[in-house]
Structure formats: C-alpha cells, structure tokens
JSON list of C-alpha atoms in Angstrom, two decimals:
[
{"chain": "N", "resi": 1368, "resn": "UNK", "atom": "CA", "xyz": [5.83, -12.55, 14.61]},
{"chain": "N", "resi": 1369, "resn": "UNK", "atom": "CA", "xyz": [2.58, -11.05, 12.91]},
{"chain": "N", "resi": 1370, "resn": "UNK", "atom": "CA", "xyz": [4.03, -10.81, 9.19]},
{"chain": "N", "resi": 1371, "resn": "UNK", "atom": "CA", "xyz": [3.09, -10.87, 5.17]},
{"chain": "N", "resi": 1372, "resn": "UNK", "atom": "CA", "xyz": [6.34, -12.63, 3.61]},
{"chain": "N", "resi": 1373, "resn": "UNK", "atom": "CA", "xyz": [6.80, -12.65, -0.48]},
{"chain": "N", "resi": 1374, "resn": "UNK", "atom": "CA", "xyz": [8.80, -15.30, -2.24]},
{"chain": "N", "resi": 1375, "resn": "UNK", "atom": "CA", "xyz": [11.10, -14.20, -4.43]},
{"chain": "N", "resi": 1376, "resn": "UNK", "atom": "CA", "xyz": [12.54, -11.18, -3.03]},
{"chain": "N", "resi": 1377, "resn": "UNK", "atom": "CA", "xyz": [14.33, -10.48, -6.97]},
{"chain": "N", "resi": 1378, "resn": "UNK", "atom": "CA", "xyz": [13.81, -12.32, -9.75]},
{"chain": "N", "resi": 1379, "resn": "UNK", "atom": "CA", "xyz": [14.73, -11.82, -13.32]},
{"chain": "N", "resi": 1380, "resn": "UNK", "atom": "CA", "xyz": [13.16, -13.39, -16.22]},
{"chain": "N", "resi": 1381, "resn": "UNK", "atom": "CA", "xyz": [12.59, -13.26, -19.99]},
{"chain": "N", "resi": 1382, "resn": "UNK", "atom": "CA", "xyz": [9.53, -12.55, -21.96]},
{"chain": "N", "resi": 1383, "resn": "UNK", "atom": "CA", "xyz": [6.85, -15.62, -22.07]},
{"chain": "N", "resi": 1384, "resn": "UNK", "atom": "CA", "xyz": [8.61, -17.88, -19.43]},
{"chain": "N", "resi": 1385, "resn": "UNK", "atom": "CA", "xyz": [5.92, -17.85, -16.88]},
{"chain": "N", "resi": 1386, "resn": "UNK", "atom": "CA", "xyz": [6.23, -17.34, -13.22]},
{"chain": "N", "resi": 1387, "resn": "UNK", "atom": "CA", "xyz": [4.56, -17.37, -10.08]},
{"chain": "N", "resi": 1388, "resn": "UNK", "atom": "CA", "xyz": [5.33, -14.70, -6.83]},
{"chain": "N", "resi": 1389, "resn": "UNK", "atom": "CA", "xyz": [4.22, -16.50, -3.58]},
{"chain": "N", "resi": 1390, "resn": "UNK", "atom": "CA", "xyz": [2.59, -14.51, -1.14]},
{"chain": "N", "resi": 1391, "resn": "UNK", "atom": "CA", "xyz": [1.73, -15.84, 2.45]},
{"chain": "N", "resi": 1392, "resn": "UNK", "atom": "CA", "xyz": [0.11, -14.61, 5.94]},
{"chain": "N", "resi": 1393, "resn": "UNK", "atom": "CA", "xyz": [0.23, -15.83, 8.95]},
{"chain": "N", "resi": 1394, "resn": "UNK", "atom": "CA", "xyz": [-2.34, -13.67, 11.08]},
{"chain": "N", "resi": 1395, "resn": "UNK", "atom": "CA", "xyz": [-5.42, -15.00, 10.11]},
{"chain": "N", "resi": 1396, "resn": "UNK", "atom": "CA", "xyz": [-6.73, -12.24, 7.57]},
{"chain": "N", "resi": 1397, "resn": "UNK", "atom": "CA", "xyz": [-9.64, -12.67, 5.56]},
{"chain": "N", "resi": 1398, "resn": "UNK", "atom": "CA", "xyz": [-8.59, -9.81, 2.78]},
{"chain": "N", "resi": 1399, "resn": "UNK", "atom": "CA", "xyz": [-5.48, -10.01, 0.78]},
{"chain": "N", "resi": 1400, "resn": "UNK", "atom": "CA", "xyz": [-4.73, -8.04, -2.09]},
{"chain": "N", "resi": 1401, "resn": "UNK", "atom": "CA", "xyz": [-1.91, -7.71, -4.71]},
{"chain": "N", "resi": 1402, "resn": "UNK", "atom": "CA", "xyz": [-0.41, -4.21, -6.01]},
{"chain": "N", "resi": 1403, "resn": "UNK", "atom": "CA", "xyz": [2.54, -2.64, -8.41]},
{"chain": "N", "resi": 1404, "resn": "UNK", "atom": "CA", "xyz": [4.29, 0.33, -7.82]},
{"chain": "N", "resi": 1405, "resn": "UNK", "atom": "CA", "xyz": [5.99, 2.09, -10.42]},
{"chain": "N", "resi": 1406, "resn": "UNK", "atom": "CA", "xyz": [7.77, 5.60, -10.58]},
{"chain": "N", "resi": 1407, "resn": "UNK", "atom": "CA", "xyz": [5.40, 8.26, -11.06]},
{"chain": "N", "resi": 1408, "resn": "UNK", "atom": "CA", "xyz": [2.45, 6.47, -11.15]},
{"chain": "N", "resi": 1409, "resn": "UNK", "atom": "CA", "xyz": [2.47, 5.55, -7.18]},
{"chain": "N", "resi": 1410, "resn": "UNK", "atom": "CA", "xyz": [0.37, 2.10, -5.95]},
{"chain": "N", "resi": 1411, "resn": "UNK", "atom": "CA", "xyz": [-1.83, 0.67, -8.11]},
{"chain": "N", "resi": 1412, "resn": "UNK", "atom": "CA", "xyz": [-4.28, -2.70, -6.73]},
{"chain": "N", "resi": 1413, "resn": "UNK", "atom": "CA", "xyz": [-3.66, -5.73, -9.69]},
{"chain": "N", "resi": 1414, "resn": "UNK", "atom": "CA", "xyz": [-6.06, -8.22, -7.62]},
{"chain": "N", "resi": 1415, "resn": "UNK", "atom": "CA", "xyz": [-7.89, -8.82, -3.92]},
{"chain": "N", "resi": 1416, "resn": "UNK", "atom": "CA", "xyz": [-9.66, -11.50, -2.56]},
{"chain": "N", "resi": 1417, "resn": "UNK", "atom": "CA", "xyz": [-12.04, -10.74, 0.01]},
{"chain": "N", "resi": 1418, "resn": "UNK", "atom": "CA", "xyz": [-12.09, -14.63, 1.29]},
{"chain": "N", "resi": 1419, "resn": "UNK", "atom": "CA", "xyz": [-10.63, -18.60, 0.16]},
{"chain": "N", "resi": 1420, "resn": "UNK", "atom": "CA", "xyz": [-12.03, -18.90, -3.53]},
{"chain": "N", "resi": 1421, "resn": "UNK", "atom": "CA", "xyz": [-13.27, -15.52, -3.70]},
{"chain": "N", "resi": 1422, "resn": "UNK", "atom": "CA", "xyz": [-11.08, -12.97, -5.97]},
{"chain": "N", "resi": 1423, "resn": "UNK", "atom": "CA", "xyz": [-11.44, -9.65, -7.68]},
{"chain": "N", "resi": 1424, "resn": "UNK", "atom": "CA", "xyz": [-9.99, -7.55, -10.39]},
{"chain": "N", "resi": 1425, "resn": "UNK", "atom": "CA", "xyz": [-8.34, -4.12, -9.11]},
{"chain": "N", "resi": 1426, "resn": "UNK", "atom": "CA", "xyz": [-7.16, -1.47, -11.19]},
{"chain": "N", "resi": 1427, "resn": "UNK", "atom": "CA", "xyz": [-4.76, -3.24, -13.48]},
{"chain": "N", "resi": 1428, "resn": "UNK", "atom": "CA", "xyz": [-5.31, -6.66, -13.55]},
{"chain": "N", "resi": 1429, "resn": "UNK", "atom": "CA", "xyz": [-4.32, -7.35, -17.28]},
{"chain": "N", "resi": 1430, "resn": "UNK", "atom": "CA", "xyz": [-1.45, -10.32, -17.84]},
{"chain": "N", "resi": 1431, "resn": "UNK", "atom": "CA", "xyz": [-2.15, -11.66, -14.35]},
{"chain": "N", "resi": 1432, "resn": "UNK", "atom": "CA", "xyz": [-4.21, -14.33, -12.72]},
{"chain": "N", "resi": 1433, "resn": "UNK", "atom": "CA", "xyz": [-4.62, -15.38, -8.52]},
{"chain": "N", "resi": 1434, "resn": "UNK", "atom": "CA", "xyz": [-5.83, -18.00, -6.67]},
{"chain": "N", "resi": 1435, "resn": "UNK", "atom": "CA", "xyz": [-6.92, -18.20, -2.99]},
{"chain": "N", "resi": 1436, "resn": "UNK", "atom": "CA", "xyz": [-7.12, -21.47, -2.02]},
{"chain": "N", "resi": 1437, "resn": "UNK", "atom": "CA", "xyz": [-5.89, -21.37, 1.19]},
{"chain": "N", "resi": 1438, "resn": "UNK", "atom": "CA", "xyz": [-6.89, -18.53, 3.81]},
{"chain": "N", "resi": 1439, "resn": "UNK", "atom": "CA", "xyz": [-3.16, -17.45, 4.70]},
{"chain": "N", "resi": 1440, "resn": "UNK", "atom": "CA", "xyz": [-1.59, -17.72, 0.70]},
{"chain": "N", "resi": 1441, "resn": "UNK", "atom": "CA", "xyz": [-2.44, -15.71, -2.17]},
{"chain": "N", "resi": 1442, "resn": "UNK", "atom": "CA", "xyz": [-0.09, -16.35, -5.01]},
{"chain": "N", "resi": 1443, "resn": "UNK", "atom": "CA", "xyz": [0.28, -14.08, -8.39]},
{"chain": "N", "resi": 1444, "resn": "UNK", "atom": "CA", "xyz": [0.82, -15.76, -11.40]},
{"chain": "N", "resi": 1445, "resn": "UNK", "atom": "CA", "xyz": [2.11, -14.32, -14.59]},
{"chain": "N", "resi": 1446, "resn": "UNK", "atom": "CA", "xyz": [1.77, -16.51, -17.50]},
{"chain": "N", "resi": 1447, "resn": "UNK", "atom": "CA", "xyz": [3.37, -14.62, -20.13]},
{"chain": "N", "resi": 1448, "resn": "UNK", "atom": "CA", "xyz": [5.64, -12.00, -18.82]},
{"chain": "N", "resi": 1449, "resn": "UNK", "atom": "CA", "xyz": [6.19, -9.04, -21.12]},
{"chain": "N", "resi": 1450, "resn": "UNK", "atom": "CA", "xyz": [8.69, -6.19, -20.25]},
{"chain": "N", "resi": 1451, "resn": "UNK", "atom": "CA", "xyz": [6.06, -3.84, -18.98]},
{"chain": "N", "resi": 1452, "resn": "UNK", "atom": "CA", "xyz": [5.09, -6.10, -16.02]},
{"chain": "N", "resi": 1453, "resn": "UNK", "atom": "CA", "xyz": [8.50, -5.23, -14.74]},
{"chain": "N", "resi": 1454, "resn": "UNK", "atom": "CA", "xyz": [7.90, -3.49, -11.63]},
{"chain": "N", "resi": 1455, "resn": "UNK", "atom": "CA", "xyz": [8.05, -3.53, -7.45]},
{"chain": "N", "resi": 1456, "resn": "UNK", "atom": "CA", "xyz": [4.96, -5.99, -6.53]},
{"chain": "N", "resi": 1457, "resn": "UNK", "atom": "CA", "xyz": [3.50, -6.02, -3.11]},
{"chain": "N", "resi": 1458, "resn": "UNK", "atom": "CA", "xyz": [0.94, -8.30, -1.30]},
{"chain": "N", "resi": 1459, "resn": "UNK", "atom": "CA", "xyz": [-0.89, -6.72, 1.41]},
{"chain": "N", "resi": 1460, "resn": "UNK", "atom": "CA", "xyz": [-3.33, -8.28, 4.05]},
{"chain": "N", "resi": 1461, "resn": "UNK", "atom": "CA", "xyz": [-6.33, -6.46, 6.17]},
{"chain": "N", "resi": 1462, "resn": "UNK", "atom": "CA", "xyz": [-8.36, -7.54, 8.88]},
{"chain": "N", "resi": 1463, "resn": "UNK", "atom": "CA", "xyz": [-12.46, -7.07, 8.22]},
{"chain": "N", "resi": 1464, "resn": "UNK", "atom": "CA", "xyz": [-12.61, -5.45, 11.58]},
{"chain": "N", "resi": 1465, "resn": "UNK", "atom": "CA", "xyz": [-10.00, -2.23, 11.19]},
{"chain": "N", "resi": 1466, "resn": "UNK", "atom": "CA", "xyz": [-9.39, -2.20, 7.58]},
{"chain": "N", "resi": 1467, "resn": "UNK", "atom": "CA", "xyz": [-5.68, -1.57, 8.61]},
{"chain": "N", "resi": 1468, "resn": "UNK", "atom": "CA", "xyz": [-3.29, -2.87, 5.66]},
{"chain": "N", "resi": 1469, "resn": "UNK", "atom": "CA", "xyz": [0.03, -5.16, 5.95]},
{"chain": "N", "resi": 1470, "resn": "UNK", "atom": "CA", "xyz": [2.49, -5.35, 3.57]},
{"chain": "N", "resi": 1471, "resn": "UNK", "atom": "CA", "xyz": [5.11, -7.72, 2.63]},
{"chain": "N", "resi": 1472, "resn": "UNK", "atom": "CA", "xyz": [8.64, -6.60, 1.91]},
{"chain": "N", "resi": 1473, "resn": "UNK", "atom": "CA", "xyz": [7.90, -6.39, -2.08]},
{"chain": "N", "resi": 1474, "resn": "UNK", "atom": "CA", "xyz": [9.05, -8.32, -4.85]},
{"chain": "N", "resi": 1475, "resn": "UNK", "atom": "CA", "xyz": [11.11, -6.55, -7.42]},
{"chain": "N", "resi": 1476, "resn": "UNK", "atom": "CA", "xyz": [10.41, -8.27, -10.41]},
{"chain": "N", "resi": 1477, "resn": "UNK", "atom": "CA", "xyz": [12.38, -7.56, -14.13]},
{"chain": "N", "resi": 1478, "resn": "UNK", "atom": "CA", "xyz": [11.41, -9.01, -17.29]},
{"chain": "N", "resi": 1479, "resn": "UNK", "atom": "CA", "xyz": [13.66, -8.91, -20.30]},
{"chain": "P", "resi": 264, "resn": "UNK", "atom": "CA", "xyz": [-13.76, 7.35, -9.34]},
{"chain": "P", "resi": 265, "resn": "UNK", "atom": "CA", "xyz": [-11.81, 8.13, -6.25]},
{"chain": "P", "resi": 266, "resn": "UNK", "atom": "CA", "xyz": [-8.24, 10.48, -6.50]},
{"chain": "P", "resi": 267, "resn": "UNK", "atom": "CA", "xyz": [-5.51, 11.09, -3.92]},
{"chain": "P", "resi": 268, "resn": "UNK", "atom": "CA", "xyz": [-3.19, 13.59, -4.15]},
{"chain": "P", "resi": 269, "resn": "UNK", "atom": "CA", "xyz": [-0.08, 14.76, -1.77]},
{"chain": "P", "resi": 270, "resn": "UNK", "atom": "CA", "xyz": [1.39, 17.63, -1.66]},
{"chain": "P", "resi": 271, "resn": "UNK", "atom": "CA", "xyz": [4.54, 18.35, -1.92]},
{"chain": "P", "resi": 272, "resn": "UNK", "atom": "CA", "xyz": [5.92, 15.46, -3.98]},
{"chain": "P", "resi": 273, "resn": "UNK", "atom": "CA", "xyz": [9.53, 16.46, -1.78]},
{"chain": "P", "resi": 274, "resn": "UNK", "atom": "CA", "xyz": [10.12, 17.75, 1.27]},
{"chain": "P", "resi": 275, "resn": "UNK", "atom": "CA", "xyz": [13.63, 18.96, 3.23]},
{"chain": "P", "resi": 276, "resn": "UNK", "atom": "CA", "xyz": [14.19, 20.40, 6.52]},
{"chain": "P", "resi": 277, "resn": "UNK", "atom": "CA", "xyz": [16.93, 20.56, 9.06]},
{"chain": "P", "resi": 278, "resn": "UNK", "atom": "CA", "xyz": [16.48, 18.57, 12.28]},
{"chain": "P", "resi": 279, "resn": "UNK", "atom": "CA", "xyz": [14.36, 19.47, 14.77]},
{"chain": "P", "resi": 280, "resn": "UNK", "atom": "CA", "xyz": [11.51, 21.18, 12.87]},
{"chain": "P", "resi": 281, "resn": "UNK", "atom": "CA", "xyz": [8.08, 20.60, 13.04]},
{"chain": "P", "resi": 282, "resn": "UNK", "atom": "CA", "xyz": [6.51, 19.33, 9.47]},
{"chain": "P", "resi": 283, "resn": "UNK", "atom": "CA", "xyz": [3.24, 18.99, 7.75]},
{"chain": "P", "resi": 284, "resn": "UNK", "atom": "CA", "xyz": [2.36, 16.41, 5.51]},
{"chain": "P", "resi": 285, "resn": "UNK", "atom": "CA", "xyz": [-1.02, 16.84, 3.12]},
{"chain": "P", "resi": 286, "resn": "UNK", "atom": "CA", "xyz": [-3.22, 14.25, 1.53]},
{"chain": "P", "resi": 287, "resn": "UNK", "atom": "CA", "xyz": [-6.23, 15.28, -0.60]},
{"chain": "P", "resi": 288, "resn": "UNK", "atom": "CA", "xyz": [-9.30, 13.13, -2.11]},
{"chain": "P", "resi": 289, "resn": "UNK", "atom": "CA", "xyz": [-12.08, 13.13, -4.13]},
{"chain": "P", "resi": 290, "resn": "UNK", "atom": "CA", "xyz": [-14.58, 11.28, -3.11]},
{"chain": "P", "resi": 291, "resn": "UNK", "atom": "CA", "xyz": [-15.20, 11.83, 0.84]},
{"chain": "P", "resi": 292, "resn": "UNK", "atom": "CA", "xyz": [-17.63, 8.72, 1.21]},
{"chain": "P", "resi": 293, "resn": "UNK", "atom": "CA", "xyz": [-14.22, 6.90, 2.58]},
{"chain": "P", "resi": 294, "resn": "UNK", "atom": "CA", "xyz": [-13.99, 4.27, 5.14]},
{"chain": "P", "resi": 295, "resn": "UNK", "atom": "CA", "xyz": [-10.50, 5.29, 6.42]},
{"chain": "P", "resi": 296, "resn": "UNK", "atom": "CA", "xyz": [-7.53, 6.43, 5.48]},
{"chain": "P", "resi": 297, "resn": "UNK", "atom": "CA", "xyz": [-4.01, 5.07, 6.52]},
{"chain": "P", "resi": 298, "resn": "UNK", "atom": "CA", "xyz": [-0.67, 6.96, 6.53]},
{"chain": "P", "resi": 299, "resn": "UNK", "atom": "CA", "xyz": [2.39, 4.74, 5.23]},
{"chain": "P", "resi": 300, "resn": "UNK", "atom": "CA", "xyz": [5.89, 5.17, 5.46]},
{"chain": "P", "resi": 301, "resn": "UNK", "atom": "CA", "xyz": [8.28, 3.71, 3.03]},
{"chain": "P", "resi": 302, "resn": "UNK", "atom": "CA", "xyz": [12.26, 3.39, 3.16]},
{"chain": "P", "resi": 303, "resn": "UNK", "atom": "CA", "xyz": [14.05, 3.10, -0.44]},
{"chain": "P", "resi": 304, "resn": "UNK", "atom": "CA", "xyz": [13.67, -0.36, -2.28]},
{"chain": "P", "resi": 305, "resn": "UNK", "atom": "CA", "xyz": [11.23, -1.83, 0.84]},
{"chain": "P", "resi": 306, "resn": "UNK", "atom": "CA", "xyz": [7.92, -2.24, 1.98]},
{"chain": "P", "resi": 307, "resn": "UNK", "atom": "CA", "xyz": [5.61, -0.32, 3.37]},
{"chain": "P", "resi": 308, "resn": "UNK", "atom": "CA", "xyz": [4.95, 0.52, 7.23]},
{"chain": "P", "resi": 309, "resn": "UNK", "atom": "CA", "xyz": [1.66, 1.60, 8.65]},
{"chain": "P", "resi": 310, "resn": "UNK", "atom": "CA", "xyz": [2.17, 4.70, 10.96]},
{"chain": "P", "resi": 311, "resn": "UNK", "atom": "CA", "xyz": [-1.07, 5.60, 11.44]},
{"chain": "P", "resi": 312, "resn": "UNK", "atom": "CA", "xyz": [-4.76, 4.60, 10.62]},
{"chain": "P", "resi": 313, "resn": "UNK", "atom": "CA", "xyz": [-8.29, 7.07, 11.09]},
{"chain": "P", "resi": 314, "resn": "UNK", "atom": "CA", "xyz": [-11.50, 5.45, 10.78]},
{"chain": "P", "resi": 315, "resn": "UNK", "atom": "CA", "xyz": [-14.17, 7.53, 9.23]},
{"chain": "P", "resi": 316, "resn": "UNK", "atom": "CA", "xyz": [-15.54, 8.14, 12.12]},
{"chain": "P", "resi": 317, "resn": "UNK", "atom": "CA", "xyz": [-13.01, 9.75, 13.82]},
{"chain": "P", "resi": 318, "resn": "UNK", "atom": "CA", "xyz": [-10.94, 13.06, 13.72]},
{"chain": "P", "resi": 319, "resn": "UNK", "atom": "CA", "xyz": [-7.11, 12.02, 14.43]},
{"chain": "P", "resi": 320, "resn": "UNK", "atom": "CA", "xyz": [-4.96, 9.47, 15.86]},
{"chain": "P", "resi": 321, "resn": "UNK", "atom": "CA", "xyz": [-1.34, 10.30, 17.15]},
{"chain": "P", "resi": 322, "resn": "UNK", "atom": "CA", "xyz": [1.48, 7.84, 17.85]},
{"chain": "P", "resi": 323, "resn": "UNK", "atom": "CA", "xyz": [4.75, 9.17, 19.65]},
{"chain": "P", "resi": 324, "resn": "UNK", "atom": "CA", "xyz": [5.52, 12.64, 17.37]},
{"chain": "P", "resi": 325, "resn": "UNK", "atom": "CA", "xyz": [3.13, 11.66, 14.61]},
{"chain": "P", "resi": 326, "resn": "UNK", "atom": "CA", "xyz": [-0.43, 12.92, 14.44]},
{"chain": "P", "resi": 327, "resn": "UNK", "atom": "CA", "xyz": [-2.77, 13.25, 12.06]},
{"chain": "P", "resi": 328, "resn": "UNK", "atom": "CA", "xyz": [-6.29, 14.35, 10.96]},
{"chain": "P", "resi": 329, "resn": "UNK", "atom": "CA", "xyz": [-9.18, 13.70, 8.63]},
{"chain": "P", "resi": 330, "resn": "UNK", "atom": "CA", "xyz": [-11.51, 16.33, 8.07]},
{"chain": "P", "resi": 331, "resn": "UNK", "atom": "CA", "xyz": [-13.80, 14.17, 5.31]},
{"chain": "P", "resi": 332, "resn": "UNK", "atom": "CA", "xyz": [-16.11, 17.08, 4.64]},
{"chain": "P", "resi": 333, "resn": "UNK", "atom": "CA", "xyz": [-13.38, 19.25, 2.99]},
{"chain": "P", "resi": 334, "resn": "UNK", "atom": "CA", "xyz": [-11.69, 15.56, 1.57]},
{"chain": "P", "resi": 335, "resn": "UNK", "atom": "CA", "xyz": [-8.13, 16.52, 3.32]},
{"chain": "P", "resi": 336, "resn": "UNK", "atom": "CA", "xyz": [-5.54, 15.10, 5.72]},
{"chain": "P", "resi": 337, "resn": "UNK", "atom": "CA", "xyz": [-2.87, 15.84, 7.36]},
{"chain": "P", "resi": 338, "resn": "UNK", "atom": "CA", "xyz": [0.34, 14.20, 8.50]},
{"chain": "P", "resi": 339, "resn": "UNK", "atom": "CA", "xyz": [2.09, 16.17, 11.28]},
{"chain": "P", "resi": 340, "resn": "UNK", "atom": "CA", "xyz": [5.53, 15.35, 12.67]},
{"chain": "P", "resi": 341, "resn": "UNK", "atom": "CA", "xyz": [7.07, 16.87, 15.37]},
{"chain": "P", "resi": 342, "resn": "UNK", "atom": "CA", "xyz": [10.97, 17.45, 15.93]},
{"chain": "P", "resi": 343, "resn": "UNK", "atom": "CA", "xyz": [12.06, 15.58, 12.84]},
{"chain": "P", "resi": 344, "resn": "UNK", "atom": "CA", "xyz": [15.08, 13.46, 12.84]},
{"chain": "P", "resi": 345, "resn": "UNK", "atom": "CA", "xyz": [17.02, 12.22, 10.17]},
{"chain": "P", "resi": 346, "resn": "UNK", "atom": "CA", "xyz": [16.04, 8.78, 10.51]},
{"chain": "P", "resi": 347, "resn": "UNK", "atom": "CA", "xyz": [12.38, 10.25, 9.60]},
{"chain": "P", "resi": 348, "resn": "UNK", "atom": "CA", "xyz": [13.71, 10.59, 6.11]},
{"chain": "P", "resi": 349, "resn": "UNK", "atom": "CA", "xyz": [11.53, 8.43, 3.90]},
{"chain": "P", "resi": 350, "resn": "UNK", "atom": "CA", "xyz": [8.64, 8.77, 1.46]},
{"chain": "P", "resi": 351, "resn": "UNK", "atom": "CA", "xyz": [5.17, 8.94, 3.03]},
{"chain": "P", "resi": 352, "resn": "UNK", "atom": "CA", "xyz": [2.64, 7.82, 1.57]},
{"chain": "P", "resi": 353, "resn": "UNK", "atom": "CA", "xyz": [-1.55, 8.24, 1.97]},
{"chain": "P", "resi": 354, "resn": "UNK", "atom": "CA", "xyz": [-4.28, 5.28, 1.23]},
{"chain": "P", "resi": 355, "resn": "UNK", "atom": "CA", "xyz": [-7.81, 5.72, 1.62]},
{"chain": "P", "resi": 356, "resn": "UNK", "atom": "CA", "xyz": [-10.54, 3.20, 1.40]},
{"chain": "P", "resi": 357, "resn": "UNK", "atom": "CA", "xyz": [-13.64, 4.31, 0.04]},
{"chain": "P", "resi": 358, "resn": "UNK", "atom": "CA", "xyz": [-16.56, 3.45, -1.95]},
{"chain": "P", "resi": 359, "resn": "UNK", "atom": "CA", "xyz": [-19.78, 1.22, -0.04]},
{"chain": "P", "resi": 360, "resn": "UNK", "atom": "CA", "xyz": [-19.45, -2.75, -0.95]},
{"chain": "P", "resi": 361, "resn": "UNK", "atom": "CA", "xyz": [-15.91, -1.78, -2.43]},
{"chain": "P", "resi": 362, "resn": "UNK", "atom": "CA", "xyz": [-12.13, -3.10, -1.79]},
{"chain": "P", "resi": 363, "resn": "UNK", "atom": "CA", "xyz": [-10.48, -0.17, -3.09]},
{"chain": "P", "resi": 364, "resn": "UNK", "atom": "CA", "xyz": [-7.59, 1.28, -1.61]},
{"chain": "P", "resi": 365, "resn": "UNK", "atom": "CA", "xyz": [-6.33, 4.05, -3.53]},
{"chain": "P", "resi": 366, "resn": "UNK", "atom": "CA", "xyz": [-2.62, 5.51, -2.86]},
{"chain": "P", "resi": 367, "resn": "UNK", "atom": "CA", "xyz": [-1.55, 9.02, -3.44]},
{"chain": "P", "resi": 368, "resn": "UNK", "atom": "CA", "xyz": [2.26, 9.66, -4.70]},
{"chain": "P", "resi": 369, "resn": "UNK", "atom": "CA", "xyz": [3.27, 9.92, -1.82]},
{"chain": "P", "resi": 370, "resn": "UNK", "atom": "CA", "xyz": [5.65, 12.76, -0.14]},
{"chain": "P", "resi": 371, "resn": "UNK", "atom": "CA", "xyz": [9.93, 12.39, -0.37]},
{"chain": "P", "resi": 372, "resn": "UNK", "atom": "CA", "xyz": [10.72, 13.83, 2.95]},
{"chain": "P", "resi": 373, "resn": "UNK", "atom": "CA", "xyz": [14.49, 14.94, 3.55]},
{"chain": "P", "resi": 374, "resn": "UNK", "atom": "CA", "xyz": [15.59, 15.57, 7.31]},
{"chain": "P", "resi": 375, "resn": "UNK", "atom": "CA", "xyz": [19.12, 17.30, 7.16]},
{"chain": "P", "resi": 376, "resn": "UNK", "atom": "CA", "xyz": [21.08, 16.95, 10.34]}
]
C-alpha cells in the first residue's frame, strides 16, 4: 500500500531533551516536506527537500533541522525542544509529475 | 507573498443538501491547487487536485473549480451525508522555481442527519 508513515504517533517530552520524528515513503517521491499545524493559524511548511541531500527552509523553520539521506526518509530533528514547538507535525510527499501531496497520519508532539 | 483564505471557517446543514465550499488567493501565478479533507486528530486526505491548466475535476459528489484569473475556488458537494462531516481544507502551489504550498484555514463542515 502507497503510504507516508510517521514514527511516533504521540510523544511527550521536556524542554532541551532532544528528539527526532521519523518520517518515511515508500512510493518513490522525489519531494518531501515537513509542516505544523496549530489552532488558528492552519498549515504552516517547517522544511522540504526537493531530492537526497537537497533541503530547504519553509515558513517556520526555527528550532529544527532535516536530513535527506535516503530518497524514501526524511527525518525532523529537534535539538532543543521548547514548549512552543508543541504542536500536530505532518510529513507530506509529492510526485514532480502531478504535484499531488501525501500525508502521513501526523505526529502530535507536547513539550513540557 | 501568497494568501489563502476559506470562507466560512464553519459550516452546518441537514442531510441531503447540496454545499459550497470557497477558497480564495492572492497571487494567481499558481501551479495547482488541491482540496483536503481532514477528520479530528488525523491526517490529511486528498479529495481532489486542479492543475493550472485546467477548470475542474469531480470525483463521485465532489467537484470543484479554479477560475485563476479572479484567484477563487470552489468546493461543491452534492447530497451531503453525515459522514462528510470534517474540516476541508485548500492548498495551492504557486510561485515559478518555488516549493510552496500554502494552506488556507480550512472550512468545519457539520452534516446533521
């Protein structure tokens, strides 16, 4: 089954203890991206990567870092939690061809 | 820098009406735009994605248009159910070169049986 699967589902942490959302692929897409949502301020992208080893800041990419070292995984790392990271994180995958986005089921992520 | 808006923020109608969804943006240079659905505390479904180039698309009782000129779209759904409840929510792709998808709020829709 074509899917985008996120690893943790839930997780609660404190402040500083780093952390790292796993975020994997398996139908071959060259574009992934990473995005928050948060209640009345909708979707907003934190990183893409258009390609393996090539990655780009979105709209709020403050207290977060990717890597794309692997065509089908695109991990978000956290180093340093702080209580306004807490938020519903989603990784998304496109094709070149249609543009048409998939999402993962979300990772609902609180930090203390 | 581009905007998306939907209106209304929350929608609720009995079963079996006919229902109009609206999206609004900015910056018409867009590549596409795709129409989400999204259940409380999950992900996010694709219903429905119009390239630039064309008008509408339609799956089953959904339809909808892009009129890129006036920067508006529409969402329509026929014969709501309750199982349509949900919050729908627009994306559009825009700017040459650029990755950006950009998300309106997104519209609460209520089906009462």
């Amino acid at each position: 089954e074509a899917q985008v699967t996120q690893n943790p589902r839930y997780l609660i942490t404190v402040t500083g203890k780093k952390l790292t959302v796993t975020c994997s692929q398996n139908m071959n897409h060259e574009y992934m991206s990473w995005y928050r949502q948060d209640p009345g301020l909708g979707l907003r992208q934190i990183y893409y990567s258009m390609n393996v080893e090539v990655t780009d800041k979105g709209d709020v990419p403050e207290g977060y870092k990717v890597s794309r070292k692997e065509k089908r995984n695109f991990p978000l790392i956290l180093e340093s939690p702080s209580p306004n990271q807490t938020s519903l994180y989603f990784c998304a995958s496109r094709t070149g061809a249609s543009n048409e986005q998939f999402f993962g089921p979300g990772t609902r992520l609180t930090v203390l | 820098k581009q905007e998306v808006t939907q209106i209304p923020a929350a929608l609720s109608v009995p079963e079996g009406e006919n229902l109009v969804l609206n999206c609004s943006f900015t910056d018409s240079a867009i590549y596409n735009l795709q129409w989400f659905r999204q259940d409380p505390g999950k992900g996010l479904t694709s219903l429905l994605l119009i390239q630039s180039s064309q008008r509408e698309q339609t799956s089953g009782r959904l339809n909808a248009s892009l009129d890129k000129s006036s920067g508006r779209s529409t969402l329509y759904i026929a014969a709501s159910q309750p199982g349509d409840s949900a919050t729908y929510l627009c994306a559009v792709y825009s700017g040459a070169g650029s990755y950006q998808l950009t998300f309106g709020k997104g519209t609460k829709l209520s089906v009462i049986p």
